[in-house]
mmCIF file with all atom_site columns, C-alpha atoms in Angstrom:
data_model
loop_
_atom_site.group_PDB
_atom_site.id
_atom_site.type_symbol
_atom_site.label_atom_id
_atom_site.label_alt_id
_atom_site.label_comp_id
_atom_site.label_asym_id
_atom_site.label_entity_id
_atom_site.label_seq_id
_atom_site.pdbx_PDB_ins_code
_atom_site.Cartn_x
_atom_site.Cartn_y
_atom_site.Cartn_z
_atom_site.occupancy
_atom_site.B_iso_or_equiv
_atom_site.pdbx_formal_charge
_atom_site.auth_seq_id
_atom_site.auth_comp_id
_atom_site.auth_asym_id
_atom_site.auth_atom_id
_atom_site.pdbx_PDB_model_num
ATOM 1   C CA . MET E 1 1   ? -16.768 -30.043 -11.378 1.00 78.00 ? 664 MET E CA 1
ATOM 2   C CA . ASP E 1 2   ? -16.392 -30.417 -15.075 1.00 87.00 ? 665 ASP E CA 1
ATOM 3   C CA . GLY E 1 3   ? -13.984 -28.409 -17.225 1.00 85.00 ? 666 GLY E CA 1
ATOM 4   C CA . ILE E 1 4   ? -16.619 -26.002 -18.585 1.00 92.00 ? 667 ILE E CA 1
ATOM 5   C CA . SER E 1 5   ? -17.652 -24.943 -15.070 1.00 92.00 ? 668 SER E CA 1
ATOM 6   C CA . LEU E 1 6   ? -14.039 -24.345 -14.053 1.00 91.00 ? 669 LEU E CA 1
ATOM 7   C CA . LEU E 1 7   ? -13.393 -22.330 -17.213 1.00 92.00 ? 670 LEU E CA 1
ATOM 8   C CA . THR E 1 8   ? -16.543 -20.253 -16.631 1.00 95.00 ? 671 THR E CA 1
ATOM 9   C CA . ILE E 1 9   ? -15.528 -19.489 -13.041 1.00 95.00 ? 672 ILE E CA 1
ATOM 10  C CA . THR E 1 10  ? -12.023 -18.508 -14.178 1.00 93.00 ? 673 THR E CA 1
ATOM 11  C CA . VAL E 1 11  ? -13.316 -16.148 -16.876 1.00 95.00 ? 674 VAL E CA 1
ATOM 12  C CA . LEU E 1 12  ? -15.799 -14.537 -14.480 1.00 97.00 ? 675 LEU E CA 1
ATOM 13  C CA . ALA E 1 13  ? -13.065 -14.117 -11.847 1.00 96.00 ? 676 ALA E CA 1
ATOM 14  C CA . VAL E 1 14  ? -10.841 -12.383 -14.422 1.00 94.00 ? 677 VAL E CA 1
ATOM 15  C CA . PHE E 1 15  ? -13.623 -9.942  -15.335 1.00 95.00 ? 678 PHE E CA 1
ATOM 16  C CA . VAL E 1 16  ? -14.487 -9.215  -11.691 1.00 95.00 ? 679 VAL E CA 1
ATOM 17  C CA . GLY E 1 17  ? -10.812 -8.715  -10.815 1.00 89.00 ? 680 GLY E CA 1
ATOM 18  C CA . PHE E 1 18  ? -10.318 -6.341  -13.737 1.00 90.00 ? 681 PHE E CA 1
ATOM 19  C CA . GLU E 1 19  ? -13.352 -4.271  -12.771 1.00 92.00 ? 682 GLU E CA 1
ATOM 20  C CA . VAL E 1 20  ? -12.323 -4.079  -9.108  1.00 87.00 ? 683 VAL E CA 1
ATOM 21  C CA . VAL E 1 21  ? -8.724  -3.040  -9.852  1.00 82.00 ? 684 VAL E CA 1
ATOM 22  C CA . SER E 1 22  ? -9.761  -0.498  -12.504 1.00 85.00 ? 685 SER E CA 1
ATOM 23  C CA . LYS E 1 23  ? -11.975 1.294   -9.950  1.00 87.00 ? 686 LYS E CA 1
ATOM 24  C CA . VAL E 1 24  ? -9.108  1.822   -7.466  1.00 82.00 ? 687 VAL E CA 1
ATOM 25  C CA . SER E 1 25  ? -7.906  5.429   -7.238  1.00 82.00 ? 688 SER E CA 1
ATOM 26  C CA . SER E 1 26  ? -4.309  6.169   -8.181  1.00 74.00 ? 689 SER E CA 1
ATOM 27  C CA . THR E 1 27  ? -3.328  6.982   -4.580  1.00 76.00 ? 690 THR E CA 1
ATOM 28  C CA . LEU E 1 28  ? -4.238  3.459   -3.486  1.00 80.00 ? 691 LEU E CA 1
ATOM 29  C CA . HIS E 1 29  ? -2.374  1.569   -6.207  1.00 74.00 ? 692 HIS E CA 1
ATOM 30  C CA . THR E 1 30  ? 0.907   1.318   -4.249  1.00 70.00 ? 693 THR E CA 1
ATOM 31  C CA . PRO E 1 31  ? -0.705  -0.248  -1.134  1.00 77.00 ? 694 PRO E CA 1
ATOM 32  C CA . LEU E 1 32  ? -2.713  -2.520  -3.424  1.00 77.00 ? 695 LEU E CA 1
ATOM 33  C CA . MET E 1 33  ? 0.493   -3.704  -5.094  1.00 74.00 ? 696 MET E CA 1
ATOM 34  C CA . SER E 1 34  ? 2.113   -4.310  -1.697  1.00 76.00 ? 697 SER E CA 1
ATOM 35  C CA . GLY E 1 35  ? -0.841  -6.433  -0.636  1.00 82.00 ? 698 GLY E CA 1
ATOM 36  C CA . ALA E 1 36  ? -0.727  -8.354  -3.896  1.00 80.00 ? 699 ALA E CA 1
ATOM 37  C CA . ASN E 1 37  ? 2.996   -9.014  -3.401  1.00 82.00 ? 700 ASN E CA 1
ATOM 38  C CA . ALA E 1 38  ? 2.281   -10.431 0.061   1.00 84.00 ? 701 ALA E CA 1
ATOM 39  C CA . ILE E 1 39  ? -0.365  -12.747 -1.396  1.00 87.00 ? 702 ILE E CA 1
ATOM 40  C CA . HIS E 1 40  ? 2.027   -13.869 -4.144  1.00 85.00 ? 703 HIS E CA 1
ATOM 41  C CA . GLY E 1 41  ? 4.626   -14.654 -1.477  1.00 88.00 ? 704 GLY E CA 1
ATOM 42  C CA . ILE E 1 42  ? 2.113   -16.895 0.294   1.00 92.00 ? 705 ILE E CA 1
ATOM 43  C CA . ILE E 1 43  ? 1.299   -18.596 -3.014  1.00 90.00 ? 706 ILE E CA 1
ATOM 44  C CA . LEU E 1 44  ? 5.009   -19.220 -3.596  1.00 92.00 ? 707 LEU E CA 1
ATOM 45  C CA . VAL E 1 45  ? 5.400   -20.805 -0.160  1.00 94.00 ? 708 VAL E CA 1
ATOM 46  C CA . GLY E 1 46  ? 2.372   -23.025 -0.835  1.00 93.00 ? 709 GLY E CA 1
ATOM 47  C CA . ALA E 1 47  ? 3.787   -24.117 -4.186  1.00 92.00 ? 710 ALA E CA 1
ATOM 48  C CA . ILE E 1 48  ? 7.114   -24.992 -2.544  1.00 94.00 ? 711 ILE E CA 1
ATOM 49  C CA . ILE E 1 49  ? 5.327   -27.054 0.128   1.00 95.00 ? 712 ILE E CA 1
ATOM 50  C CA . VAL E 1 50  ? 3.303   -28.932 -2.500  1.00 93.00 ? 713 VAL E CA 1
ATOM 51  C CA . ALA E 1 51  ? 6.459   -29.590 -4.551  1.00 93.00 ? 714 ALA E CA 1
ATOM 52  C CA . GLY E 1 52  ? 8.213   -30.953 -1.470  1.00 94.00 ? 715 GLY E CA 1
ATOM 53  C CA . GLN E 1 53  ? 5.399   -33.379 -0.679  1.00 94.00 ? 716 GLN E CA 1
ATOM 54  C CA . ALA E 1 54  ? 4.703   -34.543 -4.249  1.00 92.00 ? 717 ALA E CA 1
ATOM 55  C CA . THR E 1 55  ? 4.430   -38.309 -4.650  1.00 92.00 ? 718 THR E CA 1
ATOM 56  C CA . HIS E 1 56  ? 3.704   -38.565 -8.386  1.00 92.00 ? 719 HIS E CA 1
ATOM 57  C CA . PRO E 1 57  ? 5.914   -37.169 -11.142 1.00 93.00 ? 720 PRO E CA 1
ATOM 58  C CA . TRP E 1 58  ? 3.085   -35.179 -12.737 1.00 94.00 ? 721 TRP E CA 1
ATOM 59  C CA . VAL E 1 59  ? 2.227   -33.549 -9.391  1.00 92.00 ? 722 VAL E CA 1
ATOM 60  C CA . LEU E 1 60  ? 5.885   -32.611 -8.979  1.00 94.00 ? 723 LEU E CA 1
ATOM 61  C CA . ALA E 1 61  ? 5.967   -31.166 -12.515 1.00 95.00 ? 724 ALA E CA 1
ATOM 62  C CA . VAL E 1 62  ? 2.862   -29.048 -11.927 1.00 94.00 ? 725 VAL E CA 1
ATOM 63  C CA . ALA E 1 63  ? 4.143   -27.934 -8.514  1.00 94.00 ? 726 ALA E CA 1
ATOM 64  C CA . LEU E 1 64  ? 7.521   -26.911 -9.942  1.00 95.00 ? 727 LEU E CA 1
ATOM 65  C CA . LEU E 1 65  ? 5.734   -25.003 -12.708 1.00 95.00 ? 728 LEU E CA 1
ATOM 66  C CA . ALA E 1 66  ? 3.706   -23.281 -9.985  1.00 94.00 ? 729 ALA E CA 1
ATOM 67  C CA . VAL E 1 67  ? 6.937   -22.369 -8.159  1.00 95.00 ? 730 VAL E CA 1
ATOM 68  C CA . VAL E 1 68  ? 8.421   -20.876 -11.331 1.00 95.00 ? 731 VAL E CA 1
ATOM 69  C CA . LEU E 1 69  ? 5.285   -18.897 -12.189 1.00 93.00 ? 732 LEU E CA 1
ATOM 70  C CA . ALA E 1 70  ? 4.767   -17.684 -8.615  1.00 92.00 ? 733 ALA E CA 1
ATOM 71  C CA . THR E 1 71  ? 8.407   -16.562 -8.432  1.00 93.00 ? 734 THR E CA 1
ATOM 72  C CA . ALA E 1 72  ? 8.096   -14.667 -11.714 1.00 92.00 ? 735 ALA E CA 1
ATOM 73  C CA . ASN E 1 73  ? 4.875   -13.058 -10.510 1.00 89.00 ? 736 ASN E CA 1
ATOM 74  C CA . LEU E 1 74  ? 6.393   -12.061 -7.175  1.00 88.00 ? 737 LEU E CA 1
ATOM 75  C CA . VAL E 1 75  ? 9.549   -10.581 -8.709  1.00 90.00 ? 738 VAL E CA 1
ATOM 76  C CA . GLY E 1 76  ? 7.512   -8.770  -11.362 1.00 87.00 ? 739 GLY E CA 1
ATOM 77  C CA . GLY E 1 77  ? 5.292   -7.277  -8.672  1.00 83.00 ? 740 GLY E CA 1
ATOM 78  C CA . PHE E 1 78  ? 8.297   -5.912  -6.819  1.00 84.00 ? 741 PHE E CA 1
ATOM 79  C CA . VAL E 1 79  ? 9.732   -4.459  -10.042 1.00 86.00 ? 742 VAL E CA 1
ATOM 80  C CA . VAL E 1 80  ? 6.461   -2.709  -10.882 1.00 82.00 ? 743 VAL E CA 1
ATOM 81  C CA . THR E 1 81  ? 6.133   -1.396  -7.315  1.00 79.00 ? 744 THR E CA 1
ATOM 82  C CA . ASP E 1 82  ? 9.696   -0.066  -7.445  1.00 84.00 ? 745 ASP E CA 1
ATOM 83  C CA . ARG E 1 83  ? 8.971   1.728   -10.716 1.00 84.00 ? 746 ARG E CA 1
ATOM 84  C CA . MET E 1 84  ? 5.828   3.287   -9.256  1.00 78.00 ? 747 MET E CA 1
ATOM 85  C CA . LEU E 1 85  ? 7.690   4.467   -6.161  1.00 80.00 ? 748 LEU E CA 1
ATOM 86  C CA . GLU E 1 86  ? 10.441  5.892   -8.384  1.00 83.00 ? 749 GLU E CA 1
ATOM 87  C CA . MET E 1 87  ? 7.870   8.283   -9.856  1.00 80.00 ? 750 MET E CA 1
ATOM 88  C CA . PHE E 1 88  ? 7.299   9.834   -6.424  1.00 78.00 ? 751 PHE E CA 1
ATOM 89  C CA . ARG E 1 89  ? 10.972  10.305  -5.552  1.00 78.00 ? 752 ARG E CA 1
ATOM 90  C CA . GLY E 1 90  ? 12.536  13.681  -6.257  1.00 72.00 ? 753 GLY E CA 1
ATOM 91  C CA . ARG E 1 91  ? 14.937  14.003  -9.125  1.00 70.00 ? 754 ARG E CA 1
ATOM 92  C CA . LYS E 1 92  ? 18.581  14.061  -8.109  1.00 71.00 ? 755 LYS E CA 1
ATOM 93  C CA . GLU E 1 93  ? 20.356  17.220  -9.181  1.00 68.00 ? 756 GLU E CA 1
ATOM 94  C CA . LYS E 1 94  ? 23.556  16.710  -11.097 1.00 69.00 ? 757 LYS E CA 1
ATOM 95  C CA . PRO E 1 95  ? 26.579  18.462  -9.596  1.00 69.00 ? 758 PRO E CA 1
ATOM 96  C CA . ALA E 1 96  ? 27.643  21.568  -11.484 1.00 67.00 ? 759 ALA E CA 1
ATOM 97  C CA . LYS E 1 97  ? 30.708  21.161  -13.661 1.00 68.00 ? 760 LYS E CA 1
ATOM 98  C CA . PRO E 1 98  ? 33.641  23.373  -12.656 1.00 61.00 ? 761 PRO E CA 1
ATOM 99  C CA . ALA E 1 99  ? 34.698  26.142  -15.004 1.00 60.00 ? 762 ALA E CA 1
ATOM 100 C CA . PRO E 1 100 ? 37.685  25.383  -17.269 1.00 61.00 ? 763 PRO E CA 1
ATOM 101 C CA . GLY E 1 101 ? 40.954  25.954  -15.454 1.00 58.00 ? 764 GLY E CA 1
ATOM 102 C CA . VAL E 1 102 ? 39.321  25.705  -12.031 1.00 60.00 ? 765 VAL E CA 1
ATOM 103 C CA . GLY E 1 103 ? 39.919  22.507  -10.121 1.00 58.00 ? 766 GLY E CA 1
ATOM 104 C CA . ALA E 1 104 ? 40.297  21.191  -6.643  1.00 60.00 ? 767 ALA E CA 1
ATOM 105 C CA . PRO E 1 105 ? 42.920  22.972  -4.531  1.00 61.00 ? 768 PRO E CA 1
ATOM 106 C CA . GLY E 1 106 ? 46.317  21.314  -4.652  1.00 60.00 ? 769 GLY E CA 1
ATOM 107 C CA . VAL E 1 107 ? 45.562  19.397  -7.849  1.00 61.00 ? 770 VAL E CA 1
ATOM 108 C CA . ALA E 1 108 ? 47.675  20.230  -10.869 1.00 61.00 ? 771 ALA E CA 1
ATOM 109 C CA . GLN E 1 109 ? 45.773  21.295  -13.956 1.00 60.00 ? 772 GLN E CA 1
ATOM 110 C CA . PRO E 1 110 ? 46.617  19.848  -17.349 1.00 62.00 ? 773 PRO E CA 1
ATOM 111 C CA . GLU E 1 111 ? 48.699  22.136  -19.453 1.00 65.00 ? 774 GLU E CA 1
ATOM 112 C CA . THR E 1 112 ? 46.563  23.933  -22.037 1.00 64.00 ? 775 THR E CA 1
ATOM 113 C CA . LYS E 1 113 ? 47.059  26.997  -24.180 1.00 64.00 ? 776 LYS E CA 1
ATOM 114 C CA . GLU E 1 114 ? 44.965  29.125  -21.796 1.00 62.00 ? 777 GLU E CA 1
ATOM 115 C CA . ASN E 1 115 ? 46.922  27.965  -18.723 1.00 57.00 ? 778 ASN E CA 1
ATOM 116 C CA . THR E 1 116 ? 50.328  28.699  -20.231 1.00 61.00 ? 779 THR E CA 1
ATOM 117 C CA . GLU E 1 117 ? 49.302  32.151  -21.511 1.00 61.00 ? 780 GLU E CA 1
ATOM 118 C CA . ALA E 1 118 ? 47.819  33.103  -18.131 1.00 57.00 ? 781 ALA E CA 1
ATOM 119 C CA . THR E 1 119 ? 51.076  32.327  -16.291 1.00 58.00 ? 782 THR E CA 1
ATOM 120 C CA . ARG E 1 120 ? 53.268  34.486  -18.606 1.00 58.00 ? 783 ARG E CA 1
#
């Protein structure tokens, strides 16, 4: 295939992928991301295998670039999935602060004007 055909196929694949992903409902985005992460893991393993069996320096360079890009894509997918799951987790309540002068039993309180006046 010549370069124009490959470029045309790539552009069409980008448009089809964008249309398919944009039609997915919001409840299915998390499973979709998990599936995409699994595919990116397989791509990373394939890039590592190709890099290990490279015989020419340019093949090794392209394979190592593929390893770097696949790793970045895989890690980025996990980060985005974690952020999406964080939206569904409940907010943690902060513990209430104790009133001034009230502390844990058996723990000495710092000496303040209120503490010294209350003990007189």
